[in-house]
Amino acid sequence: MRQSLLGFLLLLSVAQAQTWNMATPYPPANFHTQNILQFAKEVEEATGSRLKITVHPGGSLFPHPQILPAVRNGQVQMGEVLMSLLANENPLFNLDSIPFVATSYEEARRLYQAQRPEVEKWLAQRGVVFLYAVPWPPQGLYTKRPVNTAQDLKGMRFRAYNPATARLAELLGMQPVQVEAADIPQAFATGIVEAMITSPVTGVDSQAWDFARYFYDLKAWIPKNMVVIGRRAFESLSPQDREALLQAARRAEERGWRLSQEQEEKAIQTLASRGMQVVKPSPALMADLKKVGQTMILEWQRQVGATGVKVYRQYLGR
Ligand code: PCA
């Protein structure tokens, strides 16, 4: 009798335990992914294994552009997405990927604080709960040949990863080609692209030394990944488990910002030790790129509407 009661209780707790899937776009060793794995572990511990999250990195469950739609319609419970990938749906998401708006971690944090309430609201209206965001290290230019002014970039095939990088390429007279992070090595190897702007971390992930010779440390912008959860999944949790998840998310956000800063320097050293020329961009190149940044922020202000302009003003402290 006692034995069967115990068995029954065990069954009950097993039945209540949930295993969720989480779709992410970047490779397993990347610090964003590692941070998410730690987050999943902490959620499992804090909920006494009532909630397990299986992380599927590298776009293995859904390709990057499909991740948010899949969370939205409940095909997957959680996901990670590059915020500025959503710029076509809402230009507000573009702000962290416009050159020279926020170039230090301190500025990136302030920009995030200004963006966050509107991002949360927009996602909530679409059945998605925003959990946290973590920045990539500042973005630099990878090329095969030396680049001294923007003129040297003209006509190149340029790897884009969101609408902002595609627009940047156009304004610089390059041809943008959308390529996911996982496909960078092949895109360079086959000549589909010959230059890109991304973080030193993504350069290391894609072994940029195999296809590029120069890394110009532009520190041009600091884009963020965001971690989201479907509302239906979130609401299926007990209040206690929801709180455990939110607390783990807060810790993951803090840890992620710290990891990002630590990784920047390390990754730049790896690029150099693998034989790449790590170069400070020339004043002429910087001036050219800043001009493009100005154009882009003007274009953006025209697109984004009153709410977006308010967010930008708040960031600028005006
Ligand atoms: N890595 C991602 C986005 C920004 C970054 O640093 C990528 O290149 O796709």
GROMACS .gro file of C-alpha atoms and ligand atoms in nm:
model
  327
    1MET     CA    1   0.000   0.000   0.000
    2ARG     CA    2   0.267   0.242   0.107
    3GLN     CA    3   0.479   0.136  -0.186
    4SER     CA    4   0.207   0.199  -0.437
    5LEU     CA    5   0.135   0.540  -0.283
    6LEU     CA    6   0.498   0.630  -0.318
    7GLY     CA    7   0.493   0.511  -0.676
    8PHE     CA    8   0.186   0.719  -0.742
    9LEU     CA    9   0.344   1.030  -0.597
   10LEU     CA   10   0.656   0.973  -0.801
   11LEU     CA   11   0.451   0.938  -1.116
   12LEU     CA   12   0.266   1.256  -1.032
   13SER     CA   13   0.585   1.456  -0.994
   14VAL     CA   14   0.725   1.310  -1.315
   15ALA     CA   15   0.405   1.401  -1.495
   16GLN     CA   16   0.434   1.759  -1.373
   17ALA     CA   17   0.794   1.797  -1.473
   18GLN     CA   18   0.832   1.976  -1.805
   19THR     CA   19   1.108   1.966  -2.062
   20TRP     CA   20   1.124   2.267  -2.287
   21ASN     CA   21   1.319   2.330  -2.602
   22MET     CA   22   1.515   2.645  -2.665
   23ALA     CA   23   1.632   2.743  -3.014
   24THR     CA   24   1.946   2.956  -3.044
   25PRO     CA   25   2.139   3.075  -3.351
   26TYR     CA   26   2.506   3.073  -3.246
   27PRO     CA   27   2.761   2.792  -3.202
   28PRO     CA   28   2.794   2.580  -2.885
   29ALA     CA   29   3.127   2.724  -2.770
   30ASN     CA   30   3.017   3.088  -2.809
   31PHE     CA   31   2.983   3.275  -2.480
   32HIS     CA   32   2.615   3.357  -2.544
   33THR     CA   33   2.540   2.986  -2.580
   34GLN     CA   34   2.753   2.895  -2.278
   35ASN     CA   35   2.571   3.158  -2.076
   36ILE     CA   36   2.236   3.013  -2.182
   37LEU     CA   37   2.348   2.661  -2.088
   38GLN     CA   38   2.438   2.790  -1.742
   39PHE     CA   39   2.098   2.963  -1.724
   40ALA     CA   40   1.923   2.636  -1.812
   41LYS     CA   41   2.120   2.453  -1.546
   42GLU     CA   42   2.027   2.708  -1.281
   43VAL     CA   43   1.659   2.691  -1.378
   44GLU     CA   44   1.665   2.314  -1.346
   45GLU     CA   45   1.830   2.334  -1.003
   46ALA     CA   46   1.607   2.611  -0.873
   47THR     CA   47   1.289   2.430  -0.980
   48GLY     CA   48   1.396   2.093  -0.838
   49SER     CA   49   1.402   1.959  -1.196
   50ARG     CA   50   1.037   2.051  -1.253
   51LEU     CA   51   1.160   2.249  -1.552
   52LYS     CA   52   1.435   2.129  -1.783
   53ILE     CA   53   1.542   2.336  -2.081
   54THR     CA   54   1.710   2.159  -2.374
   55VAL     CA   55   1.919   2.409  -2.567
   56HIS     CA   56   1.954   2.362  -2.945
   57PRO     CA   57   2.238   2.592  -3.059
   58GLY     CA   58   2.366   2.689  -3.401
   59GLY     CA   59   2.023   2.721  -3.562
   60SER     CA   60   1.984   2.341  -3.537
   61LEU     CA   61   1.617   2.349  -3.435
   62PHE     CA   62   1.508   2.656  -3.634
   63PRO     CA   63   1.714   2.878  -3.861
   64HIS     CA   64   1.776   3.219  -3.705
   65PRO     CA   65   1.500   3.412  -3.891
   66GLN     CA   66   1.246   3.145  -3.784
   67ILE     CA   67   1.326   3.149  -3.412
   68LEU     CA   68   1.102   3.437  -3.303
   69PRO     CA   69   0.809   3.323  -3.520
   70ALA     CA   70   0.846   2.973  -3.369
   71VAL     CA   71   0.835   3.114  -3.014
   72ARG     CA   72   0.540   3.330  -3.111
   73ASN     CA   73   0.329   3.044  -3.237
   74GLY     CA   74   0.433   2.799  -2.964
   75GLN     CA   75   0.641   2.561  -3.179
   76VAL     CA   76   0.923   2.610  -2.932
   77GLN     CA   77   0.904   2.744  -2.576
   78MET     CA   78   1.215   2.961  -2.571
   79GLY     CA   79   1.457   3.125  -2.808
   80GLU     CA   80   1.752   3.355  -2.851
   81VAL     CA   81   1.753   3.612  -3.133
   82LEU     CA   82   1.972   3.899  -3.244
   83MET     CA   83   1.753   4.196  -3.156
   84SER     CA   84   1.839   4.398  -3.465
   85LEU     CA   85   1.735   4.108  -3.689
   86LEU     CA   86   1.380   4.229  -3.620
   87ALA     CA   87   1.441   4.575  -3.758
   88ASN     CA   88   1.213   4.514  -4.058
   89GLU     CA   89   0.923   4.449  -3.822
   90ASN     CA   90   1.001   4.742  -3.595
   91PRO     CA   91   1.286   4.988  -3.661
   92LEU     CA   92   1.321   5.039  -3.287
   93PHE     CA   93   1.522   4.716  -3.282
   94ASN     CA   94   1.777   4.872  -3.516
   95LEU     CA   95   1.914   5.129  -3.277
   96ASP     CA   96   2.193   4.914  -3.129
   97SER     CA   97   2.322   4.834  -3.480
   98ILE     CA   98   2.355   5.185  -3.620
   99PRO     CA   99   2.723   5.279  -3.641
  100PHE     CA  100   2.858   5.502  -3.364
  101VAL     CA  101   2.535   5.546  -3.167
  102ALA     CA  102   2.667   5.337  -2.875
  103THR     CA  103   3.029   5.221  -2.890
  104SER     CA  104   3.129   5.148  -2.529
  105TYR     CA  105   2.972   4.903  -2.286
  106GLU     CA  106   2.861   5.193  -2.071
  107GLU     CA  107   2.677   5.351  -2.363
  108ALA     CA  108   2.539   5.013  -2.463
  109ARG     CA  109   2.392   4.969  -2.115
  110ARG     CA  110   2.224   5.308  -2.127
  111LEU     CA  111   2.090   5.237  -2.473
  112TYR     CA  112   1.953   4.905  -2.349
  113GLN     CA  113   1.781   5.073  -2.055
  114ALA     CA  114   1.616   5.318  -2.294
  115GLN     CA  115   1.514   5.045  -2.542
  116ARG     CA  116   1.401   4.778  -2.302
  117PRO     CA  117   1.051   4.897  -2.197
  118GLU     CA  118   0.945   4.944  -2.561
  119VAL     CA  119   1.097   4.613  -2.668
  120GLU     CA  120   0.913   4.437  -2.385
  121LYS     CA  121   0.586   4.601  -2.478
  122TRP     CA  122   0.616   4.519  -2.848
  123LEU     CA  123   0.694   4.154  -2.776
  124ALA     CA  124   0.420   4.124  -2.511
  125GLN     CA  125   0.166   4.238  -2.770
  126ARG     CA  126   0.275   3.938  -2.975
  127GLY     CA  127   0.254   3.677  -2.700
  128VAL     CA  128   0.624   3.678  -2.619
  129VAL     CA  129   0.783   3.745  -2.281
  130PHE     CA  130   1.117   3.924  -2.292
  131LEU     CA  131   1.365   3.778  -2.043
  132TYR     CA  132   1.701   3.949  -2.092
  133ALA     CA  133   1.956   4.079  -2.340
  134VAL     CA  134   2.334   4.041  -2.365
  135PRO     CA  135   2.567   4.241  -2.594
  136TRP     CA  136   2.824   4.119  -2.844
  137PRO     CA  137   3.166   4.281  -2.817
  138PRO     CA  138   3.209   4.600  -3.025
  139GLN     CA  139   3.213   4.542  -3.399
  140GLY     CA  140   3.518   4.559  -3.626
  141LEU     CA  141   3.600   4.517  -3.995
  142TYR     CA  142   3.752   4.202  -4.146
  143THR     CA  143   3.910   4.217  -4.490
  144LYS     CA  144   4.158   4.036  -4.709
  145ARG     CA  145   4.320   4.355  -4.837
  146PRO     CA  146   4.421   4.670  -4.644
  147VAL     CA  147   4.154   4.939  -4.617
  148ASN     CA  148   4.257   5.299  -4.557
  149THR     CA  149   3.944   5.485  -4.660
  150ALA     CA  150   3.587   5.388  -4.744
  151GLN     CA  151   3.691   5.414  -5.109
  152ASP     CA  152   3.888   5.090  -5.067
  153LEU     CA  153   3.568   4.907  -4.973
  154LYS     CA  154   3.376   5.004  -5.285
  155GLY     CA  155   3.248   4.715  -5.495
  156MET     CA  156   3.323   4.448  -5.234
  157ARG     CA  157   3.076   4.172  -5.154
  158PHE     CA  158   2.995   4.230  -4.789
  159ARG     CA  159   2.853   3.985  -4.540
  160ALA     CA  160   2.542   4.132  -4.373
  161TYR     CA  161   2.369   3.985  -4.067
  162ASN     CA  162   2.074   4.222  -4.024
  163PRO     CA  163   1.902   4.509  -4.208
  164ALA     CA  164   2.144   4.767  -4.062
  165THR     CA  165   2.458   4.594  -4.192
  166ALA     CA  166   2.290   4.555  -4.532
  167ARG     CA  167   2.212   4.929  -4.542
  168LEU     CA  168   2.565   5.014  -4.428
  169ALA     CA  169   2.704   4.809  -4.717
  170GLU     CA  170   2.481   4.989  -4.969
  171LEU     CA  171   2.581   5.331  -4.840
  172LEU     CA  172   2.947   5.233  -4.876
  173GLY     CA  173   2.898   5.109  -5.233
  174MET     CA  174   2.929   4.742  -5.142
  175GLN     CA  175   2.700   4.450  -5.225
  176PRO     CA  176   2.536   4.311  -4.913
  177VAL     CA  177   2.485   3.935  -4.884
  178GLN     CA  178   2.292   3.801  -4.583
  179VAL     CA  179   2.495   3.520  -4.424
  180GLU     CA  180   2.429   3.359  -4.086
  181ALA     CA  181   2.723   3.335  -3.845
  182ALA     CA  182   2.748   2.958  -3.888
  183ASP     CA  183   2.793   2.998  -4.265
  184ILE     CA  184   3.069   3.263  -4.259
  185PRO     CA  185   3.367   3.033  -4.330
  186GLN     CA  186   3.198   2.881  -4.632
  187ALA     CA  187   3.078   3.216  -4.764
  188PHE     CA  188   3.435   3.347  -4.763
  189ALA     CA  189   3.583   3.023  -4.894
  190THR     CA  190   3.352   3.023  -5.193
  191GLY     CA  191   3.394   3.395  -5.259
  192ILE     CA  192   3.029   3.483  -5.191
  193VAL     CA  193   3.163   3.752  -4.958
  194GLU     CA  194   3.503   3.917  -4.911
  195ALA     CA  195   3.453   4.147  -4.610
  196MET     CA  196   3.243   4.167  -4.295
  197ILE     CA  197   3.187   4.370  -3.982
  198THR     CA  198   3.131   4.167  -3.667
  199SER     CA  199   3.278   4.111  -3.322
  200PRO     CA  200   3.621   3.963  -3.254
  201VAL     CA  201   3.431   3.675  -3.091
  202THR     CA  202   3.248   3.585  -3.411
  203GLY     CA  203   3.581   3.622  -3.592
  204VAL     CA  204   3.726   3.357  -3.360
  205ASP     CA  205   3.415   3.136  -3.388
  206SER     CA  206   3.452   3.140  -3.765
  207GLN     CA  207   3.835   3.118  -3.767
  208ALA     CA  208   3.863   3.441  -3.960
  209TRP     CA  209   4.241   3.395  -3.999
  210ASP     CA  210   4.165   3.129  -4.260
  211PHE     CA  211   4.007   3.385  -4.495
  212ALA     CA  212   4.088   3.740  -4.379
  213ARG     CA  213   4.417   3.913  -4.311
  214TYR     CA  214   4.311   4.237  -4.141
  215PHE     CA  215   4.095   4.317  -3.841
  216TYR     CA  216   4.017   4.688  -3.800
  217ASP     CA  217   3.907   4.746  -3.444
  218LEU     CA  218   3.635   5.002  -3.526
  219LYS     CA  219   3.424   4.953  -3.213
  220ALA     CA  220   3.143   5.077  -3.435
  221TRP     CA  221   2.839   4.944  -3.249
  222ILE     CA  222   2.738   4.690  -2.983
  223PRO     CA  223   2.444   4.475  -3.093
  224LYS     CA  224   2.253   4.258  -2.847
  225ASN     CA  225   2.101   3.913  -2.838
  226MET     CA  226   1.774   3.875  -2.653
  227VAL     CA  227   1.630   3.572  -2.481
  228VAL     CA  228   1.254   3.527  -2.499
  229ILE     CA  229   0.986   3.283  -2.394
  230GLY     CA  230   0.638   3.214  -2.526
  231ARG     CA  231   0.367   3.352  -2.300
  232ARG     CA  232   0.171   3.027  -2.297
  233ALA     CA  233   0.479   2.836  -2.178
  234PHE     CA  234   0.558   3.103  -1.920
  235GLU     CA  235   0.207   3.098  -1.780
  236SER     CA  236   0.209   2.719  -1.752
  237LEU     CA  237   0.463   2.752  -1.471
  238SER     CA  238   0.370   2.780  -1.104
  239PRO     CA  239   0.430   3.127  -0.955
  240GLN     CA  240   0.727   2.983  -0.768
  241ASP     CA  241   0.887   2.839  -1.082
  242ARG     CA  242   0.821   3.158  -1.277
  243GLU     CA  243   1.007   3.350  -1.012
  244ALA     CA  244   1.294   3.100  -1.024
  245LEU     CA  245   1.314   3.146  -1.402
  246LEU     CA  246   1.311   3.526  -1.377
  247GLN     CA  247   1.582   3.523  -1.114
  248ALA     CA  248   1.801   3.296  -1.326
  249ALA     CA  249   1.740   3.534  -1.618
  250ARG     CA  250   1.858   3.833  -1.414
  251ARG     CA  251   2.175   3.647  -1.321
  252ALA     CA  252   2.229   3.539  -1.682
  253GLU     CA  253   2.201   3.899  -1.797
  254GLU     CA  254   2.462   4.022  -1.549
  255ARG     CA  255   2.692   3.731  -1.624
  256GLY     CA  256   2.648   3.782  -1.999
  257TRP     CA  257   2.747   4.148  -1.991
  258ARG     CA  258   3.057   4.059  -1.789
  259LEU     CA  259   3.149   3.769  -2.019
  260SER     CA  260   3.111   3.988  -2.326
  261GLN     CA  261   3.360   4.242  -2.191
  262GLU     CA  262   3.607   3.971  -2.089
  263GLN     CA  263   3.578   3.800  -2.426
  264GLU     CA  264   3.650   4.111  -2.631
  265GLU     CA  265   4.015   4.139  -2.536
  266LYS     CA  266   4.073   3.763  -2.536
  267ALA     CA  267   3.926   3.723  -2.882
  268ILE     CA  268   4.133   4.009  -3.024
  269GLN     CA  269   4.445   3.841  -2.885
  270THR     CA  270   4.344   3.514  -3.049
  271LEU     CA  271   4.300   3.685  -3.385
  272ALA     CA  272   4.650   3.835  -3.350
  273SER     CA  273   4.810   3.511  -3.230
  274ARG     CA  274   4.664   3.330  -3.531
  275GLY     CA  275   4.845   3.572  -3.757
  276MET     CA  276   4.586   3.838  -3.835
  277GLN     CA  277   4.690   4.203  -3.847
  278VAL     CA  278   4.492   4.376  -3.575
  279VAL     CA  279   4.487   4.738  -3.689
  280LYS     CA  280   4.368   5.066  -3.552
  281PRO     CA  281   4.154   5.216  -3.829
  282SER     CA  282   4.289   5.526  -4.002
  283PRO     CA  283   4.125   5.861  -3.913
  284ALA     CA  284   4.008   5.885  -4.275
  285LEU     CA  285   3.831   5.548  -4.260
  286MET     CA  286   3.673   5.638  -3.926
  287ALA     CA  287   3.553   5.973  -4.063
  288ASP     CA  288   3.400   5.802  -4.367
  289LEU     CA  289   3.222   5.545  -4.152
  290LYS     CA  290   3.096   5.807  -3.910
  291LYS     CA  291   2.943   5.995  -4.200
  292VAL     CA  292   2.753   5.683  -4.298
  293GLY     CA  293   2.646   5.641  -3.935
  294GLN     CA  294   2.502   5.996  -3.944
  295THR     CA  295   2.307   5.917  -4.259
  296MET     CA  296   2.173   5.600  -4.101
  297ILE     CA  297   2.058   5.765  -3.781
  298LEU     CA  298   1.878   6.033  -3.982
  299GLU     CA  299   1.708   5.768  -4.196
  300TRP     CA  300   1.623   5.577  -3.882
  301GLN     CA  301   1.460   5.875  -3.712
  302ARG     CA  302   1.239   5.923  -4.015
  303GLN     CA  303   1.129   5.556  -4.002
  304VAL     CA  304   1.092   5.494  -3.636
  305GLY     CA  305   0.815   5.733  -3.534
  306ALA     CA  306   0.754   5.920  -3.210
  307THR     CA  307   0.814   5.632  -2.966
  308GLY     CA  308   1.148   5.548  -3.120
  309VAL     CA  309   1.261   5.909  -3.125
  310LYS     CA  310   1.167   5.931  -2.758
  311VAL     CA  311   1.382   5.625  -2.681
  312TYR     CA  312   1.675   5.780  -2.870
  313ARG     CA  313   1.637   6.115  -2.693
  314GLN     CA  314   1.622   5.940  -2.359
  315TYR     CA  315   1.945   5.760  -2.444
  316LEU     CA  316   2.111   6.086  -2.544
  317GLY     CA  317   1.984   6.245  -2.222
  318ARG     CA  318   1.790   6.514  -2.404
  319PCA     N1  319   2.817   3.828  -3.410
  319PCA     C1  320   2.692   3.799  -3.476
  319PCA     C2  321   2.611   3.924  -3.459
  319PCA     C3  322   2.702   4.028  -3.410
  319PCA     C4  323   2.826   3.956  -3.374
  319PCA     O1  324   2.922   4.006  -3.317
  319PCA     C5  325   2.714   3.772  -3.621
  319PCA     O2  326   2.817   3.809  -3.675
  319PCA     O3  327   2.624   3.715  -3.684
   0.00000   0.00000   0.00000
